[in-house]
Amino acid sequence: MNVARSELILGGQKSGKSRRAELLARAWLESSPGHRAALVATGQPWDEEMRERIRRHRIDRAERVPGLETIEEPLRLAETLLERSRPDTLLVVDCLTLWLTNLMLPVAGTGLQGDELESKIMKLTQSMVATPGPIVLVGNEIGLGVIPLGREVRAFVDTLGRLNQAVAAACSRATLMAAGLPLTLKDSA
């Protein structure tokens, strides 16, 4: 499996996005004894179901990709990429959608919108370009469904679409996952 300088992996829930990112991390680790890989996890355990999901993901990842370090960072994504990136270290961000949720939802303590939110997205794409090592970013493509009811939900879907477009433009590869199968949308690696 070929690891690009930067790759955005999009898809619906349970489409195989995270599995592809893990396969890329495993391939990176196996390609050289000097390689390292770290997962930047953006999810937060807001309720019991999410706590259990996070626990299960940790166990499953440890079995599938031994040696994959986990960094929990729900908000400071751009800064974390710059701080942790090295030429020998692949960073996997899982996931952009939860990061955006953390930024936009008042329950997370931020409730960003408008220019503040666009600034965070721009800062993320700038950090992606500046990182010395490879990065893989996972995110949901939720704009293919019905138009949601409610102003806040529509604003989220619109902002996620802009985030996905900005990140895809900054990445050398973009992949859409459906039914566990990758469809290459862009490959300039």
mmCIF file of C-alpha atoms in Angstrom:
data_model
loop_
_atom_site.group_PDB
_atom_site.id
_atom_site.type_symbol
_atom_site.label_atom_id
_atom_site.label_comp_id
_atom_site.label_asym_id
_atom_site.label_seq_id
_atom_site.Cartn_x
_atom_site.Cartn_y
_atom_site.Cartn_z
ATOM 1 C CA MET A 1 0.000 0.000 0.000
ATOM 2 C CA ASN A 2 1.479 3.308 -1.136
ATOM 3 C CA VAL A 3 1.627 6.092 1.481
ATOM 4 C CA ALA A 4 1.219 9.569 -0.032
ATOM 5 C CA ARG A 5 2.700 12.760 1.403
ATOM 6 C CA SER A 6 -0.844 13.660 2.474
ATOM 7 C CA GLU A 7 -4.145 11.856 1.997
ATOM 8 C CA LEU A 8 -7.738 12.707 2.830
ATOM 9 C CA ILE A 9 -9.978 9.660 3.246
ATOM 10 C CA LEU A 10 -13.691 10.469 3.081
ATOM 11 C CA GLY A 11 -16.756 8.268 3.328
ATOM 12 C CA GLY A 12 -19.922 7.533 5.207
ATOM 13 C CA GLN A 13 -20.164 5.861 8.587
ATOM 14 C CA LYS A 14 -18.674 2.337 8.554
ATOM 15 C CA SER A 15 -17.469 2.800 4.952
ATOM 16 C CA GLY A 16 -13.924 1.607 5.730
ATOM 17 C CA LYS A 17 -12.285 5.028 6.221
ATOM 18 C CA SER A 18 -10.517 4.273 9.478
ATOM 19 C CA ARG A 19 -9.546 0.783 8.335
ATOM 20 C CA ARG A 20 -7.824 2.248 5.238
ATOM 21 C CA ALA A 21 -5.986 4.775 7.432
ATOM 22 C CA GLU A 22 -4.852 1.954 9.709
ATOM 23 C CA LEU A 23 -3.649 -0.093 6.715
ATOM 24 C CA LEU A 24 -1.619 2.897 5.527
ATOM 25 C CA ALA A 25 -0.117 3.300 9.013
ATOM 26 C CA ARG A 26 0.747 -0.391 9.162
ATOM 27 C CA ALA A 27 2.352 -0.245 5.693
ATOM 28 C CA TRP A 28 4.352 2.813 6.781
ATOM 29 C CA LEU A 29 5.587 1.105 9.947
ATOM 30 C CA GLU A 30 6.493 -2.087 8.066
ATOM 31 C CA SER A 31 8.391 -0.241 5.323
ATOM 32 C CA SER A 32 11.275 0.810 7.602
ATOM 33 C CA PRO A 33 12.413 -0.024 11.139
ATOM 34 C CA GLY A 34 12.971 3.719 11.695
ATOM 35 C CA HIS A 35 9.365 4.674 10.932
ATOM 36 C CA ARG A 36 6.893 5.711 13.598
ATOM 37 C CA ALA A 37 3.143 6.357 13.402
ATOM 38 C CA ALA A 38 0.703 8.175 15.644
ATOM 39 C CA LEU A 39 -3.065 8.512 15.585
ATOM 40 C CA VAL A 40 -4.445 11.929 16.524
ATOM 41 C CA ALA A 41 -7.860 11.065 17.978
ATOM 42 C CA THR A 42 -10.361 13.934 18.052
ATOM 43 C CA GLY A 43 -13.368 12.155 19.598
ATOM 44 C CA GLN A 44 -14.502 12.990 23.101
ATOM 45 C CA PRO A 45 -16.353 10.648 25.467
ATOM 46 C CA TRP A 46 -19.545 12.689 25.924
ATOM 47 C CA ASP A 47 -21.705 9.715 26.893
ATOM 48 C CA GLU A 48 -21.442 6.045 27.863
ATOM 49 C CA GLU A 49 -21.884 4.772 24.290
ATOM 50 C CA MET A 50 -19.025 6.998 23.072
ATOM 51 C CA ARG A 51 -16.807 5.951 25.987
ATOM 52 C CA GLU A 52 -17.402 2.304 25.040
ATOM 53 C CA ARG A 53 -16.773 3.037 21.340
ATOM 54 C CA ILE A 54 -13.452 4.739 22.163
ATOM 55 C CA ARG A 55 -12.425 1.837 24.425
ATOM 56 C CA ARG A 56 -13.241 -0.685 21.681
ATOM 57 C CA HIS A 57 -11.364 1.344 19.038
ATOM 58 C CA ARG A 58 -8.245 1.454 21.243
ATOM 59 C CA ILE A 59 -8.261 -2.327 21.671
ATOM 60 C CA ASP A 60 -8.948 -3.014 17.983
ATOM 61 C CA ARG A 61 -6.263 -0.548 16.790
ATOM 62 C CA ALA A 62 -3.668 -2.051 19.121
ATOM 63 C CA GLU A 63 -4.326 -5.471 17.561
ATOM 64 C CA ARG A 64 -4.399 -4.281 13.932
ATOM 65 C CA VAL A 65 -1.532 -1.772 14.099
ATOM 66 C CA PRO A 66 0.903 -2.554 16.899
ATOM 67 C CA GLY A 67 3.163 0.406 17.495
ATOM 68 C CA LEU A 68 0.575 3.031 16.555
ATOM 69 C CA GLU A 69 0.744 5.651 19.297
ATOM 70 C CA THR A 70 -2.479 7.501 20.223
ATOM 71 C CA ILE A 71 -2.593 11.243 20.848
ATOM 72 C CA GLU A 72 -5.917 12.556 22.112
ATOM 73 C CA GLU A 73 -6.486 16.102 20.849
ATOM 74 C CA PRO A 74 -10.064 17.290 20.326
ATOM 75 C CA LEU A 75 -9.370 20.975 19.524
ATOM 76 C CA ARG A 76 -5.721 21.912 18.838
ATOM 77 C CA LEU A 77 -5.380 19.917 15.632
ATOM 78 C CA ALA A 78 -3.235 22.307 13.572
ATOM 79 C CA GLU A 79 -0.863 22.863 16.483
ATOM 80 C CA THR A 80 -0.619 19.132 17.202
ATOM 81 C CA LEU A 81 0.278 18.349 13.579
ATOM 82 C CA LEU A 82 3.099 20.906 13.670
ATOM 83 C CA GLU A 83 4.336 19.780 17.092
ATOM 84 C CA ARG A 84 4.292 16.040 16.397
ATOM 85 C CA SER A 85 5.204 15.763 12.713
ATOM 86 C CA ARG A 86 8.642 14.452 11.776
ATOM 87 C CA PRO A 87 9.943 13.066 8.490
ATOM 88 C CA ASP A 88 9.971 9.540 9.958
ATOM 89 C CA THR A 89 6.499 9.766 11.562
ATOM 90 C CA LEU A 90 3.154 9.250 9.846
ATOM 91 C CA LEU A 91 0.305 11.104 11.555
ATOM 92 C CA VAL A 92 -3.252 9.813 11.155
ATOM 93 C CA VAL A 93 -6.068 12.205 12.109
ATOM 94 C CA ASP A 94 -9.311 10.404 12.945
ATOM 95 C CA CYS A 95 -11.462 12.312 12.456
ATOM 96 C CA LEU A 96 -11.991 15.757 10.973
ATOM 97 C CA THR A 97 -15.760 15.548 11.447
ATOM 98 C CA LEU A 98 -15.467 15.113 15.205
ATOM 99 C CA TRP A 99 -12.868 17.901 15.343
ATOM 100 C CA LEU A 100 -15.312 20.236 13.586
ATOM 101 C CA THR A 101 -18.095 19.094 15.927
ATOM 102 C CA ASN A 102 -15.870 19.940 18.898
ATOM 103 C CA LEU A 103 -15.233 23.401 17.488
ATOM 104 C CA MET A 104 -18.851 24.203 16.594
ATOM 105 C CA LEU A 105 -20.842 22.750 19.483
ATOM 106 C CA PRO A 106 -21.278 24.962 22.538
ATOM 107 C CA VAL A 107 -21.267 21.835 24.732
ATOM 108 C CA ALA A 108 -17.569 21.429 23.859
ATOM 109 C CA GLY A 109 -16.927 24.882 25.251
ATOM 110 C CA THR A 110 -16.161 26.563 21.937
ATOM 111 C CA GLY A 111 -19.229 27.208 19.782
ATOM 112 C CA LEU A 112 -17.124 28.763 17.020
ATOM 113 C CA GLN A 113 -18.729 30.064 13.860
ATOM 114 C CA GLY A 114 -18.108 32.471 11.007
ATOM 115 C CA ASP A 115 -14.649 33.967 10.642
ATOM 116 C CA GLU A 116 -13.264 32.214 13.740
ATOM 117 C CA LEU A 117 -14.203 28.840 12.294
ATOM 118 C CA GLU A 118 -12.858 29.661 8.825
ATOM 119 C CA SER A 119 -9.615 30.779 10.481
ATOM 120 C CA LYS A 120 -9.273 27.385 12.212
ATOM 121 C CA ILE A 121 -9.812 25.599 8.883
ATOM 122 C CA MET A 122 -7.208 27.800 7.173
ATOM 123 C CA LYS A 123 -4.765 27.226 10.028
ATOM 124 C CA LEU A 124 -5.285 23.456 9.673
ATOM 125 C CA THR A 125 -4.573 23.432 5.933
ATOM 126 C CA GLN A 126 -1.508 25.631 6.425
ATOM 127 C CA SER A 127 -0.174 23.266 9.082
ATOM 128 C CA MET A 128 -0.760 20.286 6.784
ATOM 129 C CA VAL A 129 1.422 21.857 4.107
ATOM 130 C CA ALA A 130 4.110 22.767 6.671
ATOM 131 C CA THR A 131 4.451 19.328 8.283
ATOM 132 C CA PRO A 132 7.700 17.552 7.432
ATOM 133 C CA GLY A 133 6.170 14.065 7.632
ATOM 134 C CA PRO A 134 3.286 12.278 5.923
ATOM 135 C CA ILE A 135 -0.289 12.736 7.137
ATOM 136 C CA VAL A 136 -3.544 10.856 6.613
ATOM 137 C CA LEU A 137 -6.796 12.584 7.522
ATOM 138 C CA VAL A 138 -10.114 10.782 7.934
ATOM 139 C CA GLY A 139 -13.463 12.548 7.624
ATOM 140 C CA ASN A 140 -17.108 11.923 6.913
ATOM 141 C CA GLU A 141 -18.841 12.791 3.668
ATOM 142 C CA ILE A 142 -22.306 13.610 4.955
ATOM 143 C CA GLY A 143 -23.442 15.935 2.184
ATOM 144 C CA LEU A 144 -24.834 13.111 0.031
ATOM 145 C CA GLY A 145 -27.965 12.611 2.111
ATOM 146 C CA VAL A 146 -31.158 14.525 2.635
ATOM 147 C CA ILE A 147 -31.026 18.226 3.500
ATOM 148 C CA PRO A 148 -31.186 18.387 7.291
ATOM 149 C CA LEU A 149 -33.863 20.230 9.200
ATOM 150 C CA GLY A 150 -32.669 23.018 11.426
ATOM 151 C CA ARG A 151 -30.360 25.959 10.881
ATOM 152 C CA GLU A 152 -27.552 24.624 13.110
ATOM 153 C CA VAL A 153 -27.424 21.242 11.392
ATOM 154 C CA ARG A 154 -27.440 22.839 7.927
ATOM 155 C CA ALA A 155 -24.635 25.169 9.037
ATOM 156 C CA PHE A 156 -22.627 22.152 10.229
ATOM 157 C CA VAL A 157 -23.128 20.248 6.954
ATOM 158 C CA ASP A 158 -22.151 23.351 4.951
ATOM 159 C CA THR A 159 -19.041 23.951 7.057
ATOM 160 C CA LEU A 160 -18.010 20.297 6.871
ATOM 161 C CA GLY A 161 -18.304 20.491 3.086
ATOM 162 C CA ARG A 162 -16.014 23.539 3.037
ATOM 163 C CA LEU A 163 -13.577 21.806 5.417
ATOM 164 C CA ASN A 164 -13.460 18.696 3.223
ATOM 165 C CA GLN A 165 -12.870 20.814 0.109
ATOM 166 C CA ALA A 166 -10.063 22.806 1.749
ATOM 167 C CA VAL A 167 -8.328 19.696 3.095
ATOM 168 C CA ALA A 168 -8.709 17.836 -0.233
ATOM 169 C CA ALA A 169 -7.154 20.793 -2.060
ATOM 170 C CA ALA A 170 -4.173 20.733 0.338
ATOM 171 C CA CYS A 171 -3.671 16.944 0.086
ATOM 172 C CA SER A 172 -1.753 15.133 -2.615
ATOM 173 C CA ARG A 173 -4.311 12.303 -2.552
ATOM 174 C CA ALA A 174 -8.048 12.139 -1.817
ATOM 175 C CA THR A 175 -9.888 8.839 -1.492
ATOM 176 C CA LEU A 176 -13.614 8.165 -1.171
ATOM 177 C CA MET A 177 -14.547 4.963 0.649
ATOM 178 C CA ALA A 178 -17.777 3.079 -0.029
ATOM 179 C CA ALA A 179 -18.550 -0.476 1.129
ATOM 180 C CA GLY A 180 -14.907 -0.896 2.152
ATOM 181 C CA LEU A 181 -13.657 -0.064 -1.336
ATOM 182 C CA PRO A 182 -11.420 2.919 -2.139
ATOM 183 C CA LEU A 183 -12.173 5.237 -5.036
ATOM 184 C CA THR A 184 -9.313 7.601 -5.847
ATOM 185 C CA LEU A 185 -10.615 11.128 -6.351
ATOM 186 C CA LYS A 186 -7.200 12.788 -6.647
ATOM 187 C CA ASP A 187 -3.660 11.459 -6.816
ATOM 188 C CA SER A 188 -0.803 13.830 -7.437
ATOM 189 C CA ALA A 189 1.575 11.900 -5.148
#
